[in-house]
mmCIF file of C-alpha atoms and ligand atoms in Angstrom:
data_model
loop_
_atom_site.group_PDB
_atom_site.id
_atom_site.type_symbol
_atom_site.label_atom_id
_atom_site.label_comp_id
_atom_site.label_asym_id
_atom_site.label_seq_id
_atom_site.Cartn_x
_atom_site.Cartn_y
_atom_site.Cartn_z
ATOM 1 C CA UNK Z 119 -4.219 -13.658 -0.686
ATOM 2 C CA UNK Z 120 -2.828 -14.031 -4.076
ATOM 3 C CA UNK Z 121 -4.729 -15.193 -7.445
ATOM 4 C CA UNK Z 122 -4.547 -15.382 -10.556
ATOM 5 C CA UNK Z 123 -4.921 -12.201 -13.217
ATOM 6 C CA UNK Z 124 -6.502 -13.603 -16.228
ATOM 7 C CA UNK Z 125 -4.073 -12.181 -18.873
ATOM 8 C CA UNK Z 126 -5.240 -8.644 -20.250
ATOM 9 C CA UNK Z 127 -8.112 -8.157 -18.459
ATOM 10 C CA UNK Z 128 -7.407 -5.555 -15.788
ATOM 11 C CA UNK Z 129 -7.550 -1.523 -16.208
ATOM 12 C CA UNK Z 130 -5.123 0.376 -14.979
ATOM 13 C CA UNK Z 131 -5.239 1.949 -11.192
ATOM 14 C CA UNK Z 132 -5.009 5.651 -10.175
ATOM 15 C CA UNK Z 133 -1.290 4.527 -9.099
ATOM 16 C CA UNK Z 134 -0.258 4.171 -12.859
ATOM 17 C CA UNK Z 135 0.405 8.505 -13.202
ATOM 18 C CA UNK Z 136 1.712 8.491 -16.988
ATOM 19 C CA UNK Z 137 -0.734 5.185 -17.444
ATOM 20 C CA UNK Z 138 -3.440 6.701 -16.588
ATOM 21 C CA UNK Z 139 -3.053 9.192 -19.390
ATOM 22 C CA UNK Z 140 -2.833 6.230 -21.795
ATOM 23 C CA UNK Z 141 -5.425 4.401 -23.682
ATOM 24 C CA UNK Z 142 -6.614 1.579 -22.622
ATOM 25 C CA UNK Z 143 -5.242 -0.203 -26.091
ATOM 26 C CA UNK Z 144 -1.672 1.121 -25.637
ATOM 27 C CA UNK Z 145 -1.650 -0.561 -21.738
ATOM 28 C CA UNK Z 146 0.851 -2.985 -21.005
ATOM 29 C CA UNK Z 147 -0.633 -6.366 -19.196
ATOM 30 C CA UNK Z 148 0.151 -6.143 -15.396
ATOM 31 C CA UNK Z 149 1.859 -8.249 -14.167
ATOM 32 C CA UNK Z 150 0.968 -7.680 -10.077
ATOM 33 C CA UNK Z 151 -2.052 -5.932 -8.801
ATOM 34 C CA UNK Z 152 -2.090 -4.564 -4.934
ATOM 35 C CA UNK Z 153 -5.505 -3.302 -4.430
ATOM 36 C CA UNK Z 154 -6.299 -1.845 -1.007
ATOM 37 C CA UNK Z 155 -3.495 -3.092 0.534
ATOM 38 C CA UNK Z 156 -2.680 -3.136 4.053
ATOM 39 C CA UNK Z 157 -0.336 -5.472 6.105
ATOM 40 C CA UNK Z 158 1.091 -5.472 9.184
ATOM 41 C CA UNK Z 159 4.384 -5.847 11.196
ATOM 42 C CA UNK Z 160 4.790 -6.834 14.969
ATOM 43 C CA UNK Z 161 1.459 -5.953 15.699
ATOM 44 C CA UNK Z 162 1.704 -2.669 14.061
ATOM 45 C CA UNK Z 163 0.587 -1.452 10.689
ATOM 46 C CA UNK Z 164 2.968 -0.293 8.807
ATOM 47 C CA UNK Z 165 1.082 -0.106 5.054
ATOM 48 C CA UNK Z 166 -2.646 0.900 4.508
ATOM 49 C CA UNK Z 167 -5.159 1.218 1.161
ATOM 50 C CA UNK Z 168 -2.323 0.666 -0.966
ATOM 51 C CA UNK Z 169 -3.451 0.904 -4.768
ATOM 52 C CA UNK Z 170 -0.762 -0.653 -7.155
ATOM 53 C CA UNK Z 171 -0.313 -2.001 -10.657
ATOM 54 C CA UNK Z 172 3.000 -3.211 -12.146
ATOM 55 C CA UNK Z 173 3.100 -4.011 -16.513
ATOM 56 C CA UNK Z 174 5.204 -6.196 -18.456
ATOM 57 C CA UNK Z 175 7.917 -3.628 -19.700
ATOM 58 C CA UNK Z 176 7.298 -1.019 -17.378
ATOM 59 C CA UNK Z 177 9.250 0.426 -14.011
ATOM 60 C CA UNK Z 178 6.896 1.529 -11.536
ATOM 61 C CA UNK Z 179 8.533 3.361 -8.347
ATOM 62 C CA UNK Z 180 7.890 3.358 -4.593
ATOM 63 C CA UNK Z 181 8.745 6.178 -2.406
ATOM 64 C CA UNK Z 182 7.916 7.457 1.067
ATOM 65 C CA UNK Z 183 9.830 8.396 3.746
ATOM 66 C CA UNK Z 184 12.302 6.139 6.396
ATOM 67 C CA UNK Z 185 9.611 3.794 7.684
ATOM 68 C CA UNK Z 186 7.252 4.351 5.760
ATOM 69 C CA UNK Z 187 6.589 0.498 4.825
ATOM 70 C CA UNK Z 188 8.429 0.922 1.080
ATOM 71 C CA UNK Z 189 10.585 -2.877 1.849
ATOM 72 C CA UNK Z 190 7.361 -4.081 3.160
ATOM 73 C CA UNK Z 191 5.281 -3.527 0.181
ATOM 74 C CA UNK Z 192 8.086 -5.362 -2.429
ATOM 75 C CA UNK Z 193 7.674 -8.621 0.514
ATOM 76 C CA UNK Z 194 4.094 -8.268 0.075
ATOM 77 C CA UNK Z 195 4.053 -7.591 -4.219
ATOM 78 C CA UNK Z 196 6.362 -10.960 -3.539
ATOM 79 C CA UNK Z 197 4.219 -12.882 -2.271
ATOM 80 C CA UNK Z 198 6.335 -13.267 1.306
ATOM 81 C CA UNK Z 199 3.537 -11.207 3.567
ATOM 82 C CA UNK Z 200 0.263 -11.662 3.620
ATOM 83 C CA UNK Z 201 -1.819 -9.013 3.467
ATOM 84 C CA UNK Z 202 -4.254 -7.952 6.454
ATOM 85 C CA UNK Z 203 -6.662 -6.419 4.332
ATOM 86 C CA UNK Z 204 -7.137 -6.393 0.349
ATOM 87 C CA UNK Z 205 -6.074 -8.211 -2.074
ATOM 88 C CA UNK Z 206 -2.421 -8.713 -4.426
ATOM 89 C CA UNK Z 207 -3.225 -10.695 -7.987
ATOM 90 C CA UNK Z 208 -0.281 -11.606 -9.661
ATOM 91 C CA UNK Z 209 -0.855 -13.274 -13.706
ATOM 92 C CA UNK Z 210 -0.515 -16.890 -14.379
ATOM 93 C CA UNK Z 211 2.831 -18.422 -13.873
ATOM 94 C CA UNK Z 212 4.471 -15.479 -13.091
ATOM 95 C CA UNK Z 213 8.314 -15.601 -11.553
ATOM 96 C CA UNK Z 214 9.478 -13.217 -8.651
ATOM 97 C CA UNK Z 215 12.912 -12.051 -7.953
ATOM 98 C CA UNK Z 216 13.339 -9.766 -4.609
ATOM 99 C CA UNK Z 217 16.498 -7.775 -5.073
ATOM 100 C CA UNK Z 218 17.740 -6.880 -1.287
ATOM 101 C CA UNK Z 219 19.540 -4.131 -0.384
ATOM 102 C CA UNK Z 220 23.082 -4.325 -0.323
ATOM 103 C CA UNK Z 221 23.730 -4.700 3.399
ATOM 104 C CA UNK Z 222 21.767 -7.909 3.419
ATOM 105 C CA UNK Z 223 25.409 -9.479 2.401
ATOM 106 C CA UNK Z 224 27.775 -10.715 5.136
ATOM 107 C CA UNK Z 225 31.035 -9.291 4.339
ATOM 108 C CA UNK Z 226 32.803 -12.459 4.079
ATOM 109 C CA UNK Z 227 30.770 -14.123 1.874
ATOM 110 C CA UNK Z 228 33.106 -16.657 0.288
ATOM 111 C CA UNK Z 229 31.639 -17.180 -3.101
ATOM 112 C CA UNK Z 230 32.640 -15.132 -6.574
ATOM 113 C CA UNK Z 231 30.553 -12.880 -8.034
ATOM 114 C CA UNK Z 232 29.843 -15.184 -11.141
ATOM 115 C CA UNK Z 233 28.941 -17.687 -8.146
ATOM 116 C CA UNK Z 234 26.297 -15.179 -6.771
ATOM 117 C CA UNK Z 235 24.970 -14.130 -9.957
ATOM 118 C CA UNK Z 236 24.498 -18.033 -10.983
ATOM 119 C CA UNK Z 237 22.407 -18.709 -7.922
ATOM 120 C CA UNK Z 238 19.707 -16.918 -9.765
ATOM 121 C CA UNK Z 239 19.676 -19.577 -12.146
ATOM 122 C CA UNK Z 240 19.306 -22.342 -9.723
ATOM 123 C CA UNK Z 241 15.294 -22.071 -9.660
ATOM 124 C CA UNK Z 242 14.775 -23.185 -13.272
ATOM 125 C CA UNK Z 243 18.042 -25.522 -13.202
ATOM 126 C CA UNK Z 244 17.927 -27.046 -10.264
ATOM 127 C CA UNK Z 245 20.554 -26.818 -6.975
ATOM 128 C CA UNK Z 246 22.302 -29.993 -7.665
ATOM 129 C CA UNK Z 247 22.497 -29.265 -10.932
ATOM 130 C CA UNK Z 248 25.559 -28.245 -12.991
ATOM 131 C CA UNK Z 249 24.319 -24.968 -14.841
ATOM 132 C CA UNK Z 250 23.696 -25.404 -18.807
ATOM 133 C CA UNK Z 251 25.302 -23.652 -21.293
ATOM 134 C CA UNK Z 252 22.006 -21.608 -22.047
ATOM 135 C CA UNK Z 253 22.176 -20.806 -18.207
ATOM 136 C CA UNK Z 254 25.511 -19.961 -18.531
ATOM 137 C CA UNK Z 255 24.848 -17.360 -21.187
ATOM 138 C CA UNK Z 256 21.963 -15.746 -19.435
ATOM 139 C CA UNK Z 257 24.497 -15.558 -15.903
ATOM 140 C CA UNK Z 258 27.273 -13.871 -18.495
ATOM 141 C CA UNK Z 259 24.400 -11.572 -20.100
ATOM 142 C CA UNK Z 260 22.973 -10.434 -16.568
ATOM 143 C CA UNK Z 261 26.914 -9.553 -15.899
ATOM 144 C CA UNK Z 262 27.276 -7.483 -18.637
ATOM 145 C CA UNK Z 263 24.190 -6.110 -17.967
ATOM 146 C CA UNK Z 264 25.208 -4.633 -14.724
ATOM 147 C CA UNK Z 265 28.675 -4.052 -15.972
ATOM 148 C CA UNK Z 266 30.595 -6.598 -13.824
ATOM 149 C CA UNK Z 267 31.658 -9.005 -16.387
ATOM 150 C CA UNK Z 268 35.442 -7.823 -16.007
ATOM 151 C CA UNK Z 269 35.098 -8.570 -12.114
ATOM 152 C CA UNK Z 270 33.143 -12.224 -12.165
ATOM 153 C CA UNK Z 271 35.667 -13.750 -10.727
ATOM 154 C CA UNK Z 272 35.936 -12.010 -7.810
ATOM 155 C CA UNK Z 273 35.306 -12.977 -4.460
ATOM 156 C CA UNK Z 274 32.058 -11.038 -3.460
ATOM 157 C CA UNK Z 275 33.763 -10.144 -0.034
ATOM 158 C CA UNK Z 276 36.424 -8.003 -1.753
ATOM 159 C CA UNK Z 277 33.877 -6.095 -3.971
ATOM 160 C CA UNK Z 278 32.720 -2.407 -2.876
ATOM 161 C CA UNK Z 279 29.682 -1.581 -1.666
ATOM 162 C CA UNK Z 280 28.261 -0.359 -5.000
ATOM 163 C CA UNK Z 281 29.642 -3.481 -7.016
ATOM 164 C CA UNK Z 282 28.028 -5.917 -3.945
ATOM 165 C CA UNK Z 283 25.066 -3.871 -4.887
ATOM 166 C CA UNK Z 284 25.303 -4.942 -8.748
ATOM 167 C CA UNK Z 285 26.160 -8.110 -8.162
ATOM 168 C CA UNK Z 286 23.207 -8.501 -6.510
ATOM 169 C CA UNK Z 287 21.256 -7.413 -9.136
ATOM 170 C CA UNK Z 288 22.894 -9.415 -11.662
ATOM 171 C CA UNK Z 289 21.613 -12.306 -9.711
ATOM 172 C CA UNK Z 290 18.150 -11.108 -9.857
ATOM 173 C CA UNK Z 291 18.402 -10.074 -13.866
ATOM 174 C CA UNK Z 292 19.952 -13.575 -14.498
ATOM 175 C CA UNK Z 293 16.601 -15.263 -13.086
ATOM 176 C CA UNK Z 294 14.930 -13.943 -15.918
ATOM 177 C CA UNK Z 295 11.215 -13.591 -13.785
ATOM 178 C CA UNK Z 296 8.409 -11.539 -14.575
ATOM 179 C CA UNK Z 297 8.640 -9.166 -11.531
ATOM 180 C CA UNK Z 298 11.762 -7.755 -10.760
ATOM 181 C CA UNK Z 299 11.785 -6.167 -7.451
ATOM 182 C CA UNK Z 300 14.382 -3.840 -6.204
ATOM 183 C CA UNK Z 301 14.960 -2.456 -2.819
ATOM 184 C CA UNK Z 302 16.929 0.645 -3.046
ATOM 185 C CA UNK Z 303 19.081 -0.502 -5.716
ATOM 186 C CA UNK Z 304 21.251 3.210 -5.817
ATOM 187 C CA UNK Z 305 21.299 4.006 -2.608
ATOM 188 C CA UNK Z 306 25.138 5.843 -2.132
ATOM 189 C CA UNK Z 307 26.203 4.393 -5.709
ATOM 190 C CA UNK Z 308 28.466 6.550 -7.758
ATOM 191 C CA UNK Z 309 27.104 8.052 -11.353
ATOM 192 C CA UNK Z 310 29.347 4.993 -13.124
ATOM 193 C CA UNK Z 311 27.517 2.663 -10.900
ATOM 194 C CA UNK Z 312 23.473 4.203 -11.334
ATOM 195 C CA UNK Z 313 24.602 4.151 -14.837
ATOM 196 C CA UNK Z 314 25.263 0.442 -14.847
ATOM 197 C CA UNK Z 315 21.925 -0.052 -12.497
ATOM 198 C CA UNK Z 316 19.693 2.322 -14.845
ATOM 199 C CA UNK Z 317 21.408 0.032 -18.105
ATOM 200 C CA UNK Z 318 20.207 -3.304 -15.985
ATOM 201 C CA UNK Z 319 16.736 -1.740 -15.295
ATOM 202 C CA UNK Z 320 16.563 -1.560 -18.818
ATOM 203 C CA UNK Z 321 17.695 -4.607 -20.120
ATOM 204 C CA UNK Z 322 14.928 -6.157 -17.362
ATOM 205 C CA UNK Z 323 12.026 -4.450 -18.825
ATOM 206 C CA UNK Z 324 13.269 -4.858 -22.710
ATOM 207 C CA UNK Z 325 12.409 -8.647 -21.867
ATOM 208 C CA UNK Z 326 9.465 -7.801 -20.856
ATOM 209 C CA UNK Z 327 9.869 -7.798 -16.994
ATOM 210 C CA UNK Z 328 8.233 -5.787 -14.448
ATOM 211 C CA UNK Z 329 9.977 -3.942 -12.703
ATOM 212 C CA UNK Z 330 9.501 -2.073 -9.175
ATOM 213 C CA UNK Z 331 11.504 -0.380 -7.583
ATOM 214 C CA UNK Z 332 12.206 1.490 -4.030
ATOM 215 C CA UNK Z 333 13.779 4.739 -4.291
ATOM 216 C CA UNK Z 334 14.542 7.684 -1.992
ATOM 217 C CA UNK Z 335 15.638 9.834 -5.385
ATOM 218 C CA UNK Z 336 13.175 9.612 -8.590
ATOM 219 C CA UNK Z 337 15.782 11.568 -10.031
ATOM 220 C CA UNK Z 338 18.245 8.463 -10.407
ATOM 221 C CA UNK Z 339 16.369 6.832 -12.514
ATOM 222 C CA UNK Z 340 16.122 6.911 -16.191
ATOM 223 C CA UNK Z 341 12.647 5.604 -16.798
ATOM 224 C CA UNK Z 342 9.840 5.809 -14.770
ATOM 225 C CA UNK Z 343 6.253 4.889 -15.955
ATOM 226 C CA UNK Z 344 4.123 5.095 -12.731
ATOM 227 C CA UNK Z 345 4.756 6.027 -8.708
ATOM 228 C CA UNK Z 346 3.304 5.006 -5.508
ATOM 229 C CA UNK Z 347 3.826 7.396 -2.830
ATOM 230 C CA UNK Z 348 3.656 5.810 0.892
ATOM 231 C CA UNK Z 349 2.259 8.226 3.609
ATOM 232 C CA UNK Z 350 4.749 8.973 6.331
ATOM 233 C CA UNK Z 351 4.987 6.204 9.451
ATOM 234 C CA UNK Z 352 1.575 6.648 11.677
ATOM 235 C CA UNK Z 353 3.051 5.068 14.552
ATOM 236 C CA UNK Z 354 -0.790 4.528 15.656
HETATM 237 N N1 ATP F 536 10.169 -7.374 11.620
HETATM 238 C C1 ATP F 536 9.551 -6.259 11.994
HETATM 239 N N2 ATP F 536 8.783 -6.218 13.122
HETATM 240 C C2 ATP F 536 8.158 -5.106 13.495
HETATM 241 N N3 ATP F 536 8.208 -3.940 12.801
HETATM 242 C C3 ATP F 536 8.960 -3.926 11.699
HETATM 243 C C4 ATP F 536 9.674 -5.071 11.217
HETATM 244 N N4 ATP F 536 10.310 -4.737 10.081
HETATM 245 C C5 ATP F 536 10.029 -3.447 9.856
HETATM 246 N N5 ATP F 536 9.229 -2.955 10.809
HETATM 247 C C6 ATP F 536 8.671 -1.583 10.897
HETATM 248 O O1 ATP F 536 7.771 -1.445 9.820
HETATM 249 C C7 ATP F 536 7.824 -0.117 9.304
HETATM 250 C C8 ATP F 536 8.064 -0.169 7.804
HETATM 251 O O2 ATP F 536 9.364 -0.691 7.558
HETATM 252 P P1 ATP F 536 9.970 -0.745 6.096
HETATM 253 O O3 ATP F 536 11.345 -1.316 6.218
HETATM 254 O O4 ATP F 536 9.017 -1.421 5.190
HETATM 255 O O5 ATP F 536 10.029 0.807 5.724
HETATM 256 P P2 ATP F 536 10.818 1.532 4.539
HETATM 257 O O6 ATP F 536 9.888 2.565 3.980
HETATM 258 O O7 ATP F 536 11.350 0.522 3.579
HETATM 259 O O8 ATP F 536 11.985 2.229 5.340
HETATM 260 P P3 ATP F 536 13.460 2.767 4.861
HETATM 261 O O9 ATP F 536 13.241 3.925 3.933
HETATM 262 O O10 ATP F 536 14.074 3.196 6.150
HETATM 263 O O11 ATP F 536 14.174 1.595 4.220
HETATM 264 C C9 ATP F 536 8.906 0.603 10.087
HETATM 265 O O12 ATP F 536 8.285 1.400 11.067
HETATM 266 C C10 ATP F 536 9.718 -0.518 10.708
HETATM 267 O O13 ATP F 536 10.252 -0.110 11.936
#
């Protein structure tokens, strides 16, 4: 189950590689802590003993092989799976955004990008409500962020697969949470496109967010501060 981290009183776990070399003064508070982890899909497990600790500022990656439970873990970190065994502690009042992968879309989605990118407002503002202008700003500043401003009004449907994939994220930048987690936000993007993804990473974490993210590539990302490596599928 989840609880509470009191603020700035956890040490870092073995998952934290470049942390660990850190003193303990220079750590950034976490944010999320999974600490022998396992969880279960179907009847099957699909993650055990996972260690992990995500900090205010920081990107922390997840790899592992096809199957290895990498989308599980961010529905556990979010709070959307329960674990089977050990425990996830998130800090006080802390806000989740769960970035899917691009294919979660339907094609014809008839909404504009600056549409899908304000949904991530509607948490803090309200779904009835008309958007203020301080929401406004933070919609136009997650655009920007991911470099989409020129296309916001758009119809999401017409949109490639890479800008879907931004949009996306814009909508989980503009929500402005504490844990930022991203499912395989490059997968087949273009170097203009990782570019823009790497720039919204870092606008995330400049705010302070955590950020995790799935990858199959380490290499397309620009900072990385700790990893968590899943073991291969069991199929036990
Ligand atoms: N709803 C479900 N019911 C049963 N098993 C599931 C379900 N969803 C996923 N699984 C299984 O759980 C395991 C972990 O899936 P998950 O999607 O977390 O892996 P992944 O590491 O993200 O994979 P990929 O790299 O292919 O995206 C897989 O073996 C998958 O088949």
């Amino acid at each position: 189950m989840s609880s509470a981290i009191p603020p700035r009183s956890l040490n870092g776990q073995s998952a934290a590689a470049s942390g660990a070399e850190r003193g303990a003064a220079d750590e950034k508070a976490p944010v999320v802590r999974a600490a022998g982890v396992s969880a279960s899909l179907g009847g099957h497990t699909v993650l055990r003993d996972i260690d992990l600790t995500a900090r205010a500022g920081e990107v922390t990656a997840i790899v592992g092989p096809n199957g290895s439970g990498k989308s599980t873990l961010l529905t556990v970190l979010a709070g959307l799976l329960k674990p089977q065994a050990g425990h996830v502690e998130r800090a006080d009042h802390v806000g989740v955004a769960l970035v899917p992968q691009r294919s979660s879309l339907p094609d014809q989605l008839p909404i504009t990008v600056e549409e899908l990118a304000s949904m991530g407002r509607w948490r803090r503002a309200g779904l009835w409500r008309p958007l203020s202008r301080n929401d406004r700003a933070i919609v136009t500043e997650a655009l920007d962020a991911v470099g989409l401003a020129d296309l916001r009004k758009r119809s999401v449907g017409s949109l490639s697969g890479g800008q879907r994939q931004r949009a996306l994220l814009a909508q989980g930048v503009a929500q402005r949470a504490e844990l930022l987690l991203l499912d395989e936000p490059m997968t087949a993007l273009d170097a203009g496109s990782r570019t823009a993804v790497n720039d919204a990473i870092g606008f995330a974490t400049e705010a302070g967010a955590a950020v995790v993210i799935v990858t199959h590539d380490l290499n397309e990302l620009s900072t990385i501060d700790s990893v968590v490596e899943l073991a291969p599928p069991s199929h036990a």
